[in-house]
Amino acid sequence: MDARLSDAFCGQMIQAASSRDTPSILRQAAVAYLASFVARGANVPRESVREIFSLLIAHMDEYQRRHESICRGPDLRRFFFYYSLVQAAMYIFCFRWQDLVESAPEFVDPEDPASYLGHELDWTGSIRQGLSVHIFGKFNPLKVCAPVIVEEFAKLAHRLRFMYVYPLVESNKRLRLTQYMNTYATGGALRDAGNETSDESSLQLDPFFPFDPYQLPVSKRWLEGDYLHWRAVRGLNEDEEDDDSDNMDDDEELENFDEGTATDSDGD
């Protein structure tokens, strides 16, 4: 892929996502296209991955400064664009975390992702601290972002010693999103969570990433060498103290993650 075209595409998506004059739904779409391109583009250089990841965090910071004072808790309808930014960052991390590692112990083999697991790594810039502020912040994005992406991010972040989010994930299971729906959507009052159904999927962000996975039978040949397929990290699902973990194996994880973020299509 021509580097100039790649840079131009990313630039257009960043411009669309950054403009407050652009409708929110189009800004979210631009973020999704940008994240999907960076995650799936096999020839997107490491420097671009780092720059765009840091840029997403910078946009989160700006959004947080402007809106945190009115945030009572997780609310997709009110803070839609913010959750799109966080989900995009987690998604890119799942695919391109190796490009975000600044340095690793000398015994780590760059050709073997599994060799990184369980070791202290130096991450580029201040991305660990920067993203952590938002993951554990008042907006509580792990409750709103797509569960399939949150689950994969939680596993990778833990085993790579990037971030430990499982206590928050568990506490979120006892949290009802209907408690935080804004007054405009609820007719002026908080809803009684006890009267709501258990399915809150409509109040969570859709895992929309337009290049996920690219399975069109005719045109996919044009992407050979340019498209990065999802690869599960060997041993990621093994318990650190028990190799006989009951978690799903790597092949099942690969299928579930790709299907969970797939774009619906019946063919070319």
XYZ file of C-alpha atoms in Angstrom:
268
model
C 0.000 0.000 0.000
C 1.272 3.444 -0.925
C 2.361 5.240 2.256
C 1.002 8.520 0.910
C -2.471 7.041 0.484
C -2.313 5.534 3.958
C -1.310 8.859 5.500
C -3.982 10.697 3.522
C -6.703 8.298 4.664
C -5.671 8.533 8.316
C -5.473 12.308 8.025
C -8.997 12.528 6.625
C -10.396 10.302 9.376
C -8.605 12.288 12.083
C -9.885 15.555 10.641
C -13.467 14.263 10.501
C -13.285 12.873 14.035
C -11.765 16.068 15.436
C -14.205 18.562 13.945
C -16.967 19.620 16.319
C -18.924 20.780 13.281
C -19.214 17.168 12.123
C -22.325 15.287 13.343
C -21.597 12.924 16.223
C -22.520 9.796 14.268
C -20.055 10.716 11.507
C -17.324 11.459 14.038
C -17.887 8.030 15.571
C -17.758 6.409 12.131
C -14.483 8.191 11.379
C -12.992 6.873 14.636
C -14.159 3.346 13.787
C -12.663 3.485 10.285
C -9.409 4.894 11.636
C -9.091 2.243 14.355
C -10.016 -0.577 12.000
C -7.481 0.601 9.429
C -4.673 0.957 11.976
C -5.463 -2.401 13.580
C -5.899 -4.357 10.352
C -3.401 -2.602 8.102
C -0.402 -4.922 8.006
C 1.805 -2.195 6.554
C 0.789 0.636 8.861
C 4.166 1.561 10.412
C 4.870 1.383 14.128
C 5.321 5.147 14.338
C 1.824 5.715 12.946
C 0.294 3.198 15.355
C 1.892 4.992 18.297
C 0.976 8.441 17.053
C -2.677 7.578 16.457
C -2.995 5.692 19.752
C -1.632 8.715 21.616
C -3.913 11.000 19.609
C -6.967 9.011 20.680
C -5.940 9.437 24.322
C -5.447 13.170 23.755
C -9.002 13.423 22.402
C -10.260 11.503 25.446
C -8.456 13.995 27.683
C -10.096 16.926 25.933
C -13.536 15.337 26.090
C -13.092 14.527 29.770
C -12.151 18.117 30.597
C -15.235 19.429 28.828
C -17.842 16.941 30.042
C -16.766 15.247 33.269
C -18.563 17.809 35.431
C -21.944 16.714 34.029
C -21.222 12.977 34.122
C -23.115 10.984 36.757
C -22.006 7.608 35.430
C -21.854 5.520 32.243
C -24.319 6.814 29.648
C -23.883 5.823 26.002
C -26.506 8.174 24.635
C -25.010 11.225 26.277
C -21.292 10.471 25.840
C -21.399 8.426 22.660
C -18.293 9.909 21.051
C -16.155 9.448 24.159
C -16.901 5.735 24.347
C -16.092 5.421 20.653
C -12.625 6.822 21.358
C -11.965 4.440 24.249
C -13.234 1.418 22.338
C -11.051 2.342 19.363
C -7.977 2.542 21.603
C -8.695 -0.839 23.212
C -9.271 -2.388 19.801
C -5.986 -1.070 18.416
C -4.221 -2.310 21.555
C -5.556 -5.838 21.007
C -4.061 -5.978 17.508
C -0.978 -3.783 17.713
C 0.239 -3.950 21.318
C 3.704 -5.050 20.193
C 4.075 -1.760 18.325
C 3.300 0.070 21.568
C 6.097 -1.655 23.498
C 9.132 0.597 23.814
C 11.440 -2.033 25.268
C 11.274 -5.552 26.695
C 13.642 -7.871 28.589
C 16.399 -9.259 26.381
C 15.056 -12.813 26.603
C 11.765 -11.776 24.941
C 11.541 -12.947 21.334
C 9.842 -10.341 19.080
C 8.809 -13.175 16.753
C 6.960 -14.946 19.575
C 4.193 -12.810 21.131
C 3.733 -15.382 23.896
C 7.236 -14.632 25.186
C 6.047 -11.175 26.283
C 3.425 -12.546 28.655
C 4.011 -12.058 32.353
C 7.010 -9.737 32.024
C 7.507 -6.079 32.832
C 7.491 -4.049 29.630
C 8.224 -0.415 28.925
C 5.427 1.202 26.952
C 5.784 4.104 24.583
C 5.233 7.568 25.993
C 2.724 7.792 28.816
C 0.048 5.616 27.214
C -0.365 3.303 30.204
C -1.039 6.120 32.641
C -2.973 8.113 30.063
C -5.384 5.312 29.183
C -5.706 4.166 32.801
C -7.125 7.554 33.798
C -10.017 6.957 31.428
C -10.548 3.238 32.000
C -11.002 3.863 35.738
C -12.621 7.263 35.354
C -16.103 8.550 36.024
C -17.391 7.686 32.542
C -16.682 3.977 33.244
C -16.151 2.967 29.587
C -15.688 -0.739 30.335
C -19.378 -0.916 31.203
C -20.445 0.689 27.929
C -17.934 -0.551 25.346
C -18.628 -3.808 23.494
C -18.128 -6.783 25.865
C -16.157 -8.796 23.285
C -13.557 -6.014 23.044
C -13.500 -5.350 26.792
C -12.930 -9.048 27.481
C -10.010 -9.360 25.071
C -8.454 -6.106 26.249
C -8.758 -7.206 29.888
C -6.950 -10.486 29.193
C -4.157 -8.954 27.158
C -3.659 -5.964 29.438
C -3.417 -8.239 32.481
C -1.032 -10.814 31.022
C 1.152 -8.068 29.535
C 1.152 -6.237 32.884
C -0.180 -3.167 31.145
C -3.278 -2.730 33.277
C -5.368 -4.832 35.669
C -9.060 -4.191 35.094
C -10.763 -7.387 36.272
C -12.037 -5.946 39.595
C -13.744 -3.166 37.643
C -15.169 -5.635 35.118
C -16.619 -7.695 37.965
C -18.097 -4.706 39.779
C -19.643 -3.541 36.504
C -21.639 -6.772 36.351
C -23.634 -5.488 39.327
C -24.151 -2.071 37.763
C -27.275 -1.241 35.773
C -26.859 1.191 32.899
C -30.492 2.228 33.174
C -29.606 3.991 36.417
C -27.545 6.537 34.513
C -29.615 7.254 31.439
C -29.845 11.008 31.021
C -33.012 12.832 31.952
C -33.796 13.703 28.334
C -34.017 10.011 27.468
C -35.981 9.042 30.577
C -38.548 11.801 30.697
C -36.872 13.783 33.457
C -36.048 11.187 36.094
C -33.722 8.311 36.766
C -35.250 4.966 35.934
C -35.983 2.346 38.533
C -33.370 -0.297 37.749
C -35.470 -2.974 39.391
C -38.102 -2.740 36.667
C -35.710 -3.123 33.737
C -34.909 -6.256 31.781
C -31.509 -7.898 32.157
C -30.524 -7.234 28.532
C -28.706 -3.914 28.334
C -27.044 -4.493 24.970
C -28.928 -1.552 23.451
C -27.207 0.680 26.002
C -23.745 -0.568 25.048
C -21.585 0.466 22.131
C -21.803 -1.638 19.002
C -18.490 -3.347 18.088
C -18.492 -1.723 14.652
C -15.140 -1.834 12.870
C -15.673 -1.788 9.094
C -12.740 -4.008 8.103
C -13.627 -6.834 10.518
C -12.946 -9.442 9.289
C -12.496 -9.102 5.536
C -14.029 -12.291 4.145
C -15.493 -11.220 0.805
C -14.583 -14.204 -1.395
C -13.733 -12.379 -4.629
C -12.139 -9.096 -3.609
C -10.141 -10.347 -0.611
C -7.294 -11.370 -2.912
C -6.539 -7.682 -3.438
C -5.655 -7.373 0.240
C -3.153 -10.208 0.458
C -0.113 -8.933 2.303
C -1.887 -5.752 3.386
C -4.464 -7.200 5.789
C -3.670 -8.268 9.346
C -5.753 -11.215 10.499
C -6.552 -11.699 14.167
C -4.023 -13.973 15.850
C -4.617 -15.237 19.353
C -1.543 -15.149 21.579
C -0.494 -18.671 22.488
C -1.041 -19.319 26.189
C -3.050 -16.149 26.785
C -6.000 -18.080 28.178
C -3.953 -20.287 30.460
C -4.192 -19.521 34.147
C -0.827 -18.309 35.377
C -0.805 -20.994 38.075
C -2.726 -23.762 36.314
C -1.998 -24.866 32.767
C -5.232 -26.896 32.748
C -7.436 -23.814 32.722
C -11.044 -24.317 31.638
C -10.998 -21.126 29.541
C -11.662 -21.387 25.810
C -8.666 -22.386 23.693
C -6.856 -20.074 21.293
C -8.702 -21.289 18.169
C -12.075 -20.630 19.754
C -10.892 -17.213 20.935
C -9.787 -16.296 17.414
C -13.182 -17.226 16.001
C -15.148 -15.487 18.750
C -13.232 -12.206 18.589
C -13.418 -11.928 14.805
C -17.106 -12.842 14.762
C -17.838 -10.474 17.626
C -16.509 -7.487 15.696
C -17.507 -8.593 12.198
C -19.247 -6.307 9.741
C -22.357 -7.939 8.311
C -22.040 -8.859 4.655
C -23.440 -11.512 2.339
C -20.646 -11.290 -0.209
C -19.289 -9.070 -2.956
